[in-house]
Coordinates of C-alpha atoms in Angstrom, one line a residue:
M1 CA 16.3 -46.3 78.6
S2 CA 14.0 -47.0 81.4
T3 CA 12.9 -50.5 81.7
F4 CA 9.3 -50.1 80.9
H5 CA 10.8 -48.6 77.5
T6 CA 13.1 -50.9 76.9
A7 CA 10.2 -54.1 77.5
C8 CA 7.7 -52.0 75.2
N9 CA 10.8 -52.5 72.8
D10 CA 11.0 -56.3 73.3
A11 CA 7.4 -56.6 73.2
L12 CA 6.9 -54.6 69.8
A13 CA 9.4 -56.9 68.3
V14 CA 7.2 -59.6 69.4
A15 CA 4.1 -58.1 67.6
S16 CA 5.8 -57.7 64.7
R17 CA 6.1 -61.3 64.0
P18 CA 3.7 -63.3 61.5
D19 CA 2.2 -65.0 64.9
S20 CA 2.7 -61.8 67.3
L21 CA -1.2 -61.9 68.7
A22 CA -1.1 -65.8 70.0
A23 CA 2.5 -65.2 70.8
L24 CA 1.5 -62.1 73.1
M25 CA -1.6 -63.7 74.6
Q26 CA 0.4 -66.4 75.7
Q27 CA 3.2 -64.0 76.8
L28 CA 0.3 -62.4 79.1
D29 CA -1.2 -65.4 80.4
R30 CA 1.8 -66.2 81.6
D31 CA 2.4 -62.0 82.6
P32 CA -1.4 -60.6 82.8
L33 CA 0.4 -57.6 84.3
N34 CA 2.9 -56.3 82.1
L35 CA 1.9 -53.3 80.5
A36 CA 3.9 -53.5 77.9
L37 CA 2.7 -56.4 77.0
H38 CA -0.6 -54.8 77.4
A39 CA 0.5 -52.1 74.8
A40 CA 1.8 -54.2 72.3
L41 CA -1.1 -56.1 71.9
A42 CA -3.0 -53.0 71.7
E43 CA -1.4 -52.0 69.1
A44 CA -1.1 -55.6 67.2
L45 CA -5.3 -55.6 68.0
Q46 CA -5.2 -52.5 66.7
A47 CA -3.2 -53.6 63.5
A48 CA -5.7 -56.2 63.5
G49 CA -8.5 -54.2 63.5
D50 CA -10.6 -55.1 66.5
D51 CA -11.7 -52.2 67.7
T52 CA -13.1 -54.3 71.1
G53 CA -9.9 -55.2 71.7
F54 CA -7.9 -52.9 70.7
L55 CA -10.2 -50.8 73.3
A56 CA -10.1 -53.4 76.0
H57 CA -5.5 -53.0 76.6
R58 CA -6.3 -49.2 76.1
I59 CA -8.4 -48.9 79.2
A60 CA -6.6 -51.7 80.8
L61 CA -3.3 -49.6 80.5
A62 CA -5.3 -46.5 81.6
T63 CA -6.5 -47.8 84.4
F64 CA -3.6 -49.4 85.7
D65 CA -1.9 -45.6 85.7
T66 CA -4.1 -45.2 88.9
I67 CA -2.9 -48.1 90.9
T68 CA -1.5 -46.6 94.3
A69 CA 1.5 -48.9 94.6
G70 CA 1.5 -51.9 97.8
E71 CA -2.2 -52.3 97.3
P72 CA -1.9 -55.6 95.3
N73 CA -5.6 -56.0 95.2
L74 CA -5.9 -52.9 93.4
A75 CA -4.0 -54.5 90.5
A76 CA -6.8 -56.7 89.4
I77 CA -9.3 -53.9 88.6
P78 CA -7.2 -52.7 85.0
L79 CA -8.2 -56.5 84.1
Y80 CA -11.3 -55.9 85.8
N81 CA -11.5 -52.9 83.3
L82 CA -10.1 -55.4 80.4
A83 CA -12.7 -57.9 80.5
T84 CA -15.7 -56.1 81.0
V85 CA -15.2 -54.0 77.4
Y86 CA -15.2 -57.9 75.9
Y87 CA -18.8 -58.7 78.5
M88 CA -20.2 -55.4 77.7
K89 CA -19.8 -56.3 73.8
G90 CA -21.0 -59.6 73.9
E91 CA -17.5 -61.7 73.6
Y92 CA -18.3 -63.9 76.3
D93 CA -15.7 -66.1 75.7
A94 CA -12.3 -63.2 76.3
A95 CA -15.1 -62.1 79.1
K96 CA -14.6 -65.1 81.3
H97 CA -10.7 -65.1 80.3
W98 CA -10.3 -61.9 81.5
Y99 CA -12.3 -62.3 84.5
G100 CA -10.4 -65.5 85.2
H101 CA -6.8 -63.1 85.1
A102 CA -8.6 -60.5 87.4
L103 CA -9.5 -63.5 90.2
K104 CA -6.4 -64.9 90.3
V105 CA -5.3 -61.4 91.8
H106 CA -8.0 -60.8 93.9
P107 CA -9.8 -63.8 94.5
D108 CA -12.3 -61.8 96.4
L109 CA -13.7 -59.5 93.6
A110 CA -17.2 -59.6 94.1
I111 CA -18.2 -57.8 91.1
A112 CA -15.3 -60.2 88.4
H113 CA -17.8 -63.3 90.6
Q114 CA -21.3 -61.1 89.9
N115 CA -20.6 -60.5 85.5
L116 CA -19.3 -64.2 85.3
A117 CA -22.4 -65.2 86.6
A118 CA -24.5 -63.4 84.6
I119 CA -22.0 -64.6 80.9
F120 CA -23.0 -68.2 82.4
E121 CA -26.4 -68.5 82.9
A122 CA -26.2 -66.7 79.0
Q123 CA -24.7 -69.7 77.7
G124 CA -27.5 -71.9 79.7
R125 CA -24.8 -73.6 82.3
G126 CA -26.9 -72.3 85.7
A127 CA -24.5 -74.6 88.3
E128 CA -20.9 -72.7 87.5
A129 CA -23.2 -69.4 87.0
Q130 CA -24.6 -70.0 90.9
Q131 CA -21.8 -70.9 92.1
H132 CA -20.3 -67.5 90.8
R133 CA -23.2 -65.4 91.9
S134 CA -23.4 -67.5 95.6
R135 CA -19.8 -66.3 95.5
A136 CA -20.3 -62.8 95.0
Y137 CA -23.1 -62.0 96.8
S138 CA -20.9 -63.6 99.9
L139 CA -18.6 -60.9 99.7
Q140 CA -20.7 -58.0 98.9
R141 CA -24.1 -56.7 98.9
V142 CA -24.2 -53.5 97.4
F143 CA -22.7 -52.1 94.5
I144 CA -22.3 -48.1 93.8
E145 CA -22.1 -47.2 90.4
P146 CA -21.2 -43.4 90.4
A147 CA -22.4 -40.8 88.1
Q148 CA -20.9 -38.5 86.9
H149 CA -23.7 -35.8 85.9
A150 CA -25.9 -37.6 89.0
R151 CA -29.4 -36.0 89.2
R152 CA -29.7 -38.5 91.9
H153 CA -29.4 -41.0 94.7
L154 CA -30.7 -44.5 93.5
L155 CA -31.2 -47.5 94.9
I156 CA -31.9 -50.5 93.2
L157 CA -33.5 -53.6 94.8
C158 CA -32.1 -56.4 93.3
S159 CA -31.9 -60.7 93.2
G160 CA -28.9 -62.1 93.3
Q161 CA -30.3 -65.8 93.3
A162 CA -31.1 -65.3 90.1
C163 CA -32.4 -63.4 87.2
G164 CA -35.9 -62.5 87.8
N165 CA -34.6 -57.8 87.5
V166 CA -35.7 -55.7 85.4
P167 CA -33.5 -54.5 82.8
F168 CA -32.5 -50.9 83.7
E169 CA -29.4 -50.5 81.5
T170 CA -30.9 -48.6 79.0
L171 CA -33.9 -47.1 81.2
L172 CA -32.1 -45.8 84.1
P173 CA -28.5 -44.0 82.1
P174 CA -25.0 -44.5 84.2
D175 CA -24.2 -40.9 83.4
V176 CA -27.0 -39.5 85.1
T177 CA -28.0 -41.9 87.7
Y178 CA -26.1 -42.6 90.8
R179 CA -26.5 -46.2 90.6
I180 CA -26.9 -48.4 94.4
K181 CA -27.9 -52.0 93.7
Y182 CA -28.9 -53.4 96.8
A183 CA -29.1 -57.6 96.7
I184 CA -31.3 -57.0 99.1
D185 CA -32.2 -61.7 98.6
Y186 CA -29.2 -61.9 100.2
A187 CA -28.8 -59.6 103.0
H188 CA -30.1 -59.5 106.4
D189 CA -32.2 -57.3 107.0
T190 CA -29.6 -55.3 109.9
E191 CA -27.6 -54.5 106.8
D192 CA -30.6 -51.8 105.3
A193 CA -29.6 -49.3 108.2
Q194 CA -25.9 -49.3 106.2
L195 CA -26.9 -48.1 103.3
P196 CA -25.9 -45.2 101.2
P197 CA -27.7 -42.6 101.1
F198 CA -30.3 -42.6 98.6
D199 CA -33.3 -40.5 97.1
L200 CA -35.7 -42.7 95.5
V201 CA -36.1 -46.5 95.8
F202 CA -36.1 -48.4 92.5
N203 CA -38.0 -52.6 93.3
A204 CA -35.9 -54.2 90.6
I205 CA -37.4 -57.2 90.9
G206 CA -39.7 -57.5 89.1
E207 CA -40.7 -61.6 88.2
P208 CA -42.9 -61.7 90.4
D209 CA -42.5 -66.0 90.7
I210 CA -38.5 -64.6 91.9
A211 CA -40.4 -61.9 94.4
Q212 CA -42.5 -64.4 96.2
P213 CA -40.4 -65.8 97.6
L214 CA -39.3 -62.8 99.2
T215 CA -42.1 -61.4 99.9
A216 CA -41.8 -61.0 103.8
R217 CA -38.6 -59.1 103.1
L218 CA -39.2 -56.3 100.6
Q219 CA -42.7 -55.5 102.8
R220 CA -40.9 -55.0 105.6
F221 CA -38.4 -53.0 103.5
A222 CA -40.5 -50.8 102.3
Q223 CA -42.5 -50.1 105.7
R224 CA -39.1 -49.1 106.9
C225 CA -37.3 -47.2 104.1
G226 CA -38.5 -43.9 104.6
R227 CA -38.5 -43.0 100.6
P228 CA -40.4 -43.2 97.6
M229 CA -40.8 -46.5 96.3
L230 CA -41.3 -47.4 92.3
N231 CA -43.1 -50.4 91.6
R232 CA -43.7 -51.8 95.0
P233 CA -43.6 -55.2 95.7
D234 CA -47.8 -55.8 96.2
K235 CA -48.6 -54.5 92.6
V236 CA -45.4 -56.7 91.3
A237 CA -47.0 -59.9 93.1
R238 CA -50.4 -59.7 91.2
T239 CA -48.4 -60.1 87.6
Q240 CA -48.0 -64.1 87.7
R241 CA -48.9 -66.0 85.1
H242 CA -51.7 -68.0 86.5
R243 CA -53.2 -64.7 88.1
M244 CA -53.1 -62.9 85.0
A245 CA -56.4 -63.8 83.6
L246 CA -58.2 -62.3 87.1
L247 CA -55.8 -59.1 86.7
L248 CA -57.4 -57.9 83.6
A249 CA -60.9 -59.9 84.4
G250 CA -63.4 -57.3 83.5
I251 CA -61.1 -54.9 80.6
D252 CA -63.2 -54.7 77.4
D253 CA -61.9 -56.4 74.1
V254 CA -59.1 -58.2 76.7
V255 CA -58.3 -62.5 76.2
V256 CA -56.5 -63.9 78.2
A257 CA -55.6 -68.0 78.2
P258 CA -56.3 -69.7 81.1
C259 CA -53.3 -71.0 83.4
I260 CA -52.5 -73.1 86.8
R261 CA -49.5 -73.1 88.2
V262 CA -48.1 -76.4 89.3
D263 CA -46.2 -77.4 91.7
A264 CA -45.9 -80.8 92.4
R265 CA -45.6 -84.1 90.3
P266 CA -49.9 -84.4 89.8
L267 CA -50.7 -87.2 92.5
S268 CA -53.1 -89.6 89.4
Y269 CA -54.2 -89.3 85.5
R270 CA -57.7 -88.7 87.1
A271 CA -56.6 -85.6 88.9
L272 CA -54.6 -83.7 86.6
A273 CA -57.8 -84.2 84.1
E274 CA -60.1 -82.7 86.3
R275 CA -57.9 -79.7 87.1
L276 CA -57.0 -79.1 83.8
E277 CA -61.2 -79.4 83.4
V278 CA -61.9 -77.3 85.5
A279 CA -59.2 -75.1 84.8
G280 CA -60.8 -75.1 80.6
I281 CA -57.2 -75.6 79.6
G282 CA -58.1 -77.9 76.9
F283 CA -55.4 -79.8 74.7
P284 CA -53.3 -78.0 72.5
L285 CA -51.7 -76.5 75.7
L286 CA -48.6 -74.5 76.6
M287 CA -45.8 -76.0 79.5
R288 CA -43.2 -73.5 80.8
P289 CA -41.0 -73.3 83.7
L290 CA -41.9 -71.0 86.1
A291 CA -39.2 -67.5 85.9
T292 CA -38.9 -67.5 82.2
H293 CA -39.2 -65.4 79.3
G294 CA -38.5 -65.9 75.6
G295 CA -40.1 -68.9 75.2
D296 CA -37.5 -71.1 77.6
G297 CA -38.4 -74.5 78.4
L298 CA -41.4 -74.1 76.6
V299 CA -43.0 -76.9 75.4
L300 CA -46.1 -77.6 73.3
H301 CA -48.5 -80.6 74.2
E302 CA -51.0 -81.8 72.0
S303 CA -51.9 -85.3 74.1
F304 CA -52.2 -86.3 77.6
D305 CA -49.4 -88.4 77.2
T306 CA -47.0 -86.4 76.2
L307 CA -48.2 -84.2 79.2
W308 CA -48.4 -86.6 81.5
T309 CA -44.8 -88.3 81.0
A310 CA -43.0 -84.7 81.1
L311 CA -45.0 -84.0 84.9
K312 CA -44.4 -87.2 86.0
A313 CA -40.3 -86.4 85.5
L314 CA -41.4 -82.9 87.2
D315 CA -38.5 -81.1 89.5
A316 CA -39.5 -77.7 90.2
P317 CA -43.1 -75.5 89.3
C318 CA -44.3 -74.4 86.2
Y319 CA -47.1 -73.0 84.3
L320 CA -49.8 -74.7 82.4
T321 CA -51.5 -72.6 79.9
K322 CA -54.1 -73.6 77.1
F323 CA -52.5 -73.0 73.5
I324 CA -54.7 -70.3 71.6
D325 CA -54.1 -70.3 68.2
F326 CA -53.3 -66.2 66.9
R327 CA -52.7 -66.6 63.3
S328 CA -53.1 -63.4 61.9
T329 CA -55.4 -64.3 58.7
D330 CA -52.4 -63.6 56.8
G331 CA -51.1 -66.7 57.9
H332 CA -48.2 -64.7 60.1
Y333 CA -48.5 -64.8 63.8
R334 CA -47.4 -61.1 65.5
K335 CA -46.3 -60.4 68.9
Y336 CA -46.3 -56.8 69.9
R337 CA -44.6 -54.8 72.7
T338 CA -45.7 -51.9 74.3
V339 CA -44.3 -50.5 77.7
F340 CA -45.7 -48.3 80.2
V341 CA -44.2 -46.1 82.5
D342 CA -46.4 -44.4 84.9
R343 CA -49.4 -46.1 83.9
E344 CA -48.5 -44.5 79.9
P345 CA -48.6 -46.7 76.8
F346 CA -45.9 -46.9 74.5
P347 CA -44.8 -48.9 71.6
Y348 CA -41.7 -50.4 71.4
H349 CA -41.8 -53.5 69.4
L350 CA -43.7 -55.9 67.0
A351 CA -42.3 -58.7 65.9
I352 CA -43.6 -61.1 62.8
S353 CA -43.2 -64.6 61.8
S354 CA -44.0 -67.3 60.4
H355 CA -43.8 -69.7 63.8
W356 CA -46.0 -69.8 66.8
M357 CA -43.1 -68.7 68.9
V358 CA -42.5 -65.6 68.1
H359 CA -39.0 -63.6 69.1
Y360 CA -37.8 -60.7 67.1
F361 CA -34.3 -62.2 67.2
S362 CA -35.7 -65.6 65.5
A363 CA -38.3 -64.1 63.6
D364 CA -35.5 -62.6 60.3
M365 CA -37.3 -59.0 60.8
T366 CA -34.6 -56.9 58.8
A367 CA -34.5 -59.2 56.4
D368 CA -38.6 -58.2 55.1
R369 CA -39.0 -55.4 54.0
A370 CA -42.3 -54.9 54.7
K371 CA -42.1 -56.7 57.9
I372 CA -39.6 -53.7 59.0
D373 CA -43.0 -51.4 57.5
E374 CA -45.2 -52.9 59.3
E375 CA -43.9 -52.4 62.4
R376 CA -42.6 -48.6 62.4
R377 CA -46.6 -48.0 61.0
F378 CA -47.1 -49.8 64.5
L379 CA -44.0 -47.5 66.7
D380 CA -45.3 -44.5 64.6
D381 CA -49.0 -44.5 65.4
P382 CA -49.8 -47.3 67.7
R383 CA -53.6 -46.2 68.0
T384 CA -54.4 -46.2 64.3
A385 CA -52.2 -49.7 63.9
L386 CA -54.6 -51.6 66.4
G387 CA -57.5 -50.4 65.8
E388 CA -59.4 -47.5 68.4
R389 CA -60.6 -50.5 70.3
A390 CA -57.8 -52.5 70.8
A391 CA -55.8 -49.1 71.7
K392 CA -58.2 -48.9 74.1
A393 CA -57.5 -52.0 75.9
V394 CA -54.0 -51.9 75.5
A395 CA -54.5 -48.6 78.0
A396 CA -56.7 -49.7 79.9
I397 CA -54.1 -52.6 80.7
G398 CA -51.7 -50.1 82.2
R399 CA -53.7 -48.9 84.3
R400 CA -55.2 -51.7 85.6
L401 CA -51.4 -53.1 86.6
D402 CA -51.0 -49.9 88.1
L403 CA -46.9 -50.2 88.2
D404 CA -44.8 -47.9 87.6
Y405 CA -42.5 -49.5 85.2
S406 CA -44.0 -52.7 83.0
G407 CA -45.3 -53.8 79.5
I408 CA -47.3 -56.4 77.7
D409 CA -46.4 -58.8 75.0
F410 CA -49.9 -59.0 73.1
T411 CA -51.5 -60.1 69.6
L412 CA -54.3 -59.3 67.9
L413 CA -56.9 -61.9 67.2
P414 CA -58.9 -61.6 63.9
D415 CA -61.5 -59.6 65.6
G416 CA -60.0 -57.4 67.3
R417 CA -59.4 -58.3 70.0
V418 CA -56.1 -58.4 72.2
F419 CA -54.9 -61.6 73.5
V420 CA -52.6 -61.1 76.4
F421 CA -49.2 -63.1 77.0
E422 CA -47.5 -61.7 79.2
A423 CA -47.6 -58.2 81.3
N424 CA -45.3 -57.3 83.8
A425 CA -42.1 -55.1 84.9
T426 CA -39.6 -57.8 83.6
M427 CA -40.0 -56.1 80.5
L428 CA -37.0 -54.8 78.3
I429 CA -36.0 -51.8 76.0
H430 CA -32.7 -51.5 74.3
R431 CA -31.2 -49.6 72.2
E432 CA -30.0 -50.7 68.8
A433 CA -26.7 -50.1 67.0
A434 CA -26.9 -46.2 65.5
D435 CA -25.7 -47.6 61.4
G436 CA -27.8 -50.8 62.2
P437 CA -31.0 -51.8 59.8
L438 CA -32.9 -50.9 63.3
A439 CA -31.3 -47.5 64.2
H440 CA -34.8 -45.7 62.9
K441 CA -36.4 -48.0 66.2
N442 CA -33.8 -45.8 68.8
A443 CA -36.5 -42.5 67.6
F444 CA -39.6 -44.7 69.7
V445 CA -36.9 -46.0 73.0
Q446 CA -36.1 -41.9 74.2
P447 CA -39.1 -41.5 74.4
I448 CA -39.1 -44.6 77.5
V449 CA -36.2 -42.8 79.4
D450 CA -37.3 -39.5 78.9
A451 CA -40.9 -40.7 80.5
F452 CA -39.3 -42.5 83.1
E453 CA -36.6 -40.0 84.6
R454 CA -40.2 -37.6 84.5
L455 CA -40.9 -39.7 86.6
Q456 CA -38.4 -40.1 89.3
V457 CA -38.6 -36.3 89.5
S458 CA -42.0 -36.3 90.2
R459 CA -41.7 -39.0 92.8
M460 CA -38.7 -37.9 94.3
G461 CA -38.5 -35.3 97.8
T462 CA -35.8 -33.8 98.7
P463 CA -32.1 -35.6 98.1
S464 CA -31.0 -37.5 101.0
H465 CA -27.5 -37.1 99.9
E466 CA -26.7 -33.2 100.0

C-alpha cells in the first residue's frame, strides 16, 4: 500500500471518531500541506452537511495535483484557494484561518494579503485592513484573472488604498472577461508601460472622494493609455456630494439637499453658524465621513450643540447635509435605486422602511409581501410606478451624470418630485440566491449586465492581444 493511502486510512480512522472534525482540524493546523488530512476532512465535512467546507478542501486537493515539485511557494496556492472558497461564501473567520496558513507557506503571496484586507475592512478592523493592503500592493500592483471564454482583455483601474471601487464582480462576468486589475495608486507612472496588452479600460475608482487625490495620476494615464476608457476620471469627479446640487441644477422635478464639505475643525461657533446659513442648511442635518455609503458613520444632528461637539473632535473631513423628511404619506420611507449603463436607466431595487435610514437588508423586505409586491411593480414598470414626471427626471439625471456606468439612490416626495440621496459610479448590483425569496430580482440584473456588455463591444477597437 502506498504511503498516501496509508496516511488516508490513518486520517479516516481519525474521522470516524465522534470528535473527528475538531481532531482533523487540529492535525491540519499542525500539518496544513497533508493531502490525506484534507481528503479525510473533506469527507467528514460532507458527512456533517457542510457543503462549503467539503467544496473548499476538494478544491485544495485538486490544486495540489497541479503543483510542480521543487517550487515550495506554489504549495501556498491550494491553501489560498481553500480560503477563497470560504471568503466567497462570506465565512470570513474560516477564510482568515486558511489565508493565515497560506501566508506561513508563502509570506509574499499578495492576493492573500489583498483578500485579508477586504475581510478586515468588512469587519470594521481598519488598521489591520490597511496593514494587509499595503503589504499586498507593495508586492504586486497588477492582478490578472484569465477567462475561459474571454471576449476581451479589460484593464480595470482600481484603488488599493481604500474601498472606493465600483463593485464589478456581477457587472463583469469572470468567464468572459479577462480582467487585468491595476492598483494604480500604488504604481509608479513607469509601470504603465509594463502592463500586459488590453483592449479597453474601465476606471473602477468610482468614489470621487477616493479619486480626488489621484486626479493628476489618472489624467496622465488617460492621456497616454491609447485605448478607450469607460468612466473617465473627470466625469467621476463631478459626483462628490457637495457638488451634486450644482451638477443636477436645472433638471425639472429634481431636488438635491444643500450640502457642504468640512475639511477641518471650525474656527469658531459663529463661523460655523454663518457657513451653514449661507448654504441653506438648518437643523436637523446629517453628518457623514467622506467616501462612505450605506449609512456608515452617518449621524443625524438636531441641535447646534451636538454638531459643535462632534466637529470639535473632527479628525477627518466630513459632509454636512440638510435633512429633508422624505416620509411617504403611508408613514414609510422609500429608497429607489436605478442604475445607468451608457446613460440608459435600469431599475434595480426599492427598499421600504419604517426608519429614515433606509437599507434593503434592514428594511425586512422579505417579511412583508406587500413590500415585495410594490418593489416588483417598480422593477416591472418603473415609468408607471414613479409617474411620468419622475421617470423623465431620473432619465435626465442619467444623461447629466454622463458616465458609462453609474446609478442613483432616490425617493419620491409627496408632490411627485425626485429627491436625490446620491448619484455616482459606486452603485452595487448583485444576483440573489436562485432558491431564495428574492430570486425574481435576478431577471432585472441580467439586462444591466447585458447592457454593459453591449457598451464594451461598442467602445472597443481592434483587440490588442491578438
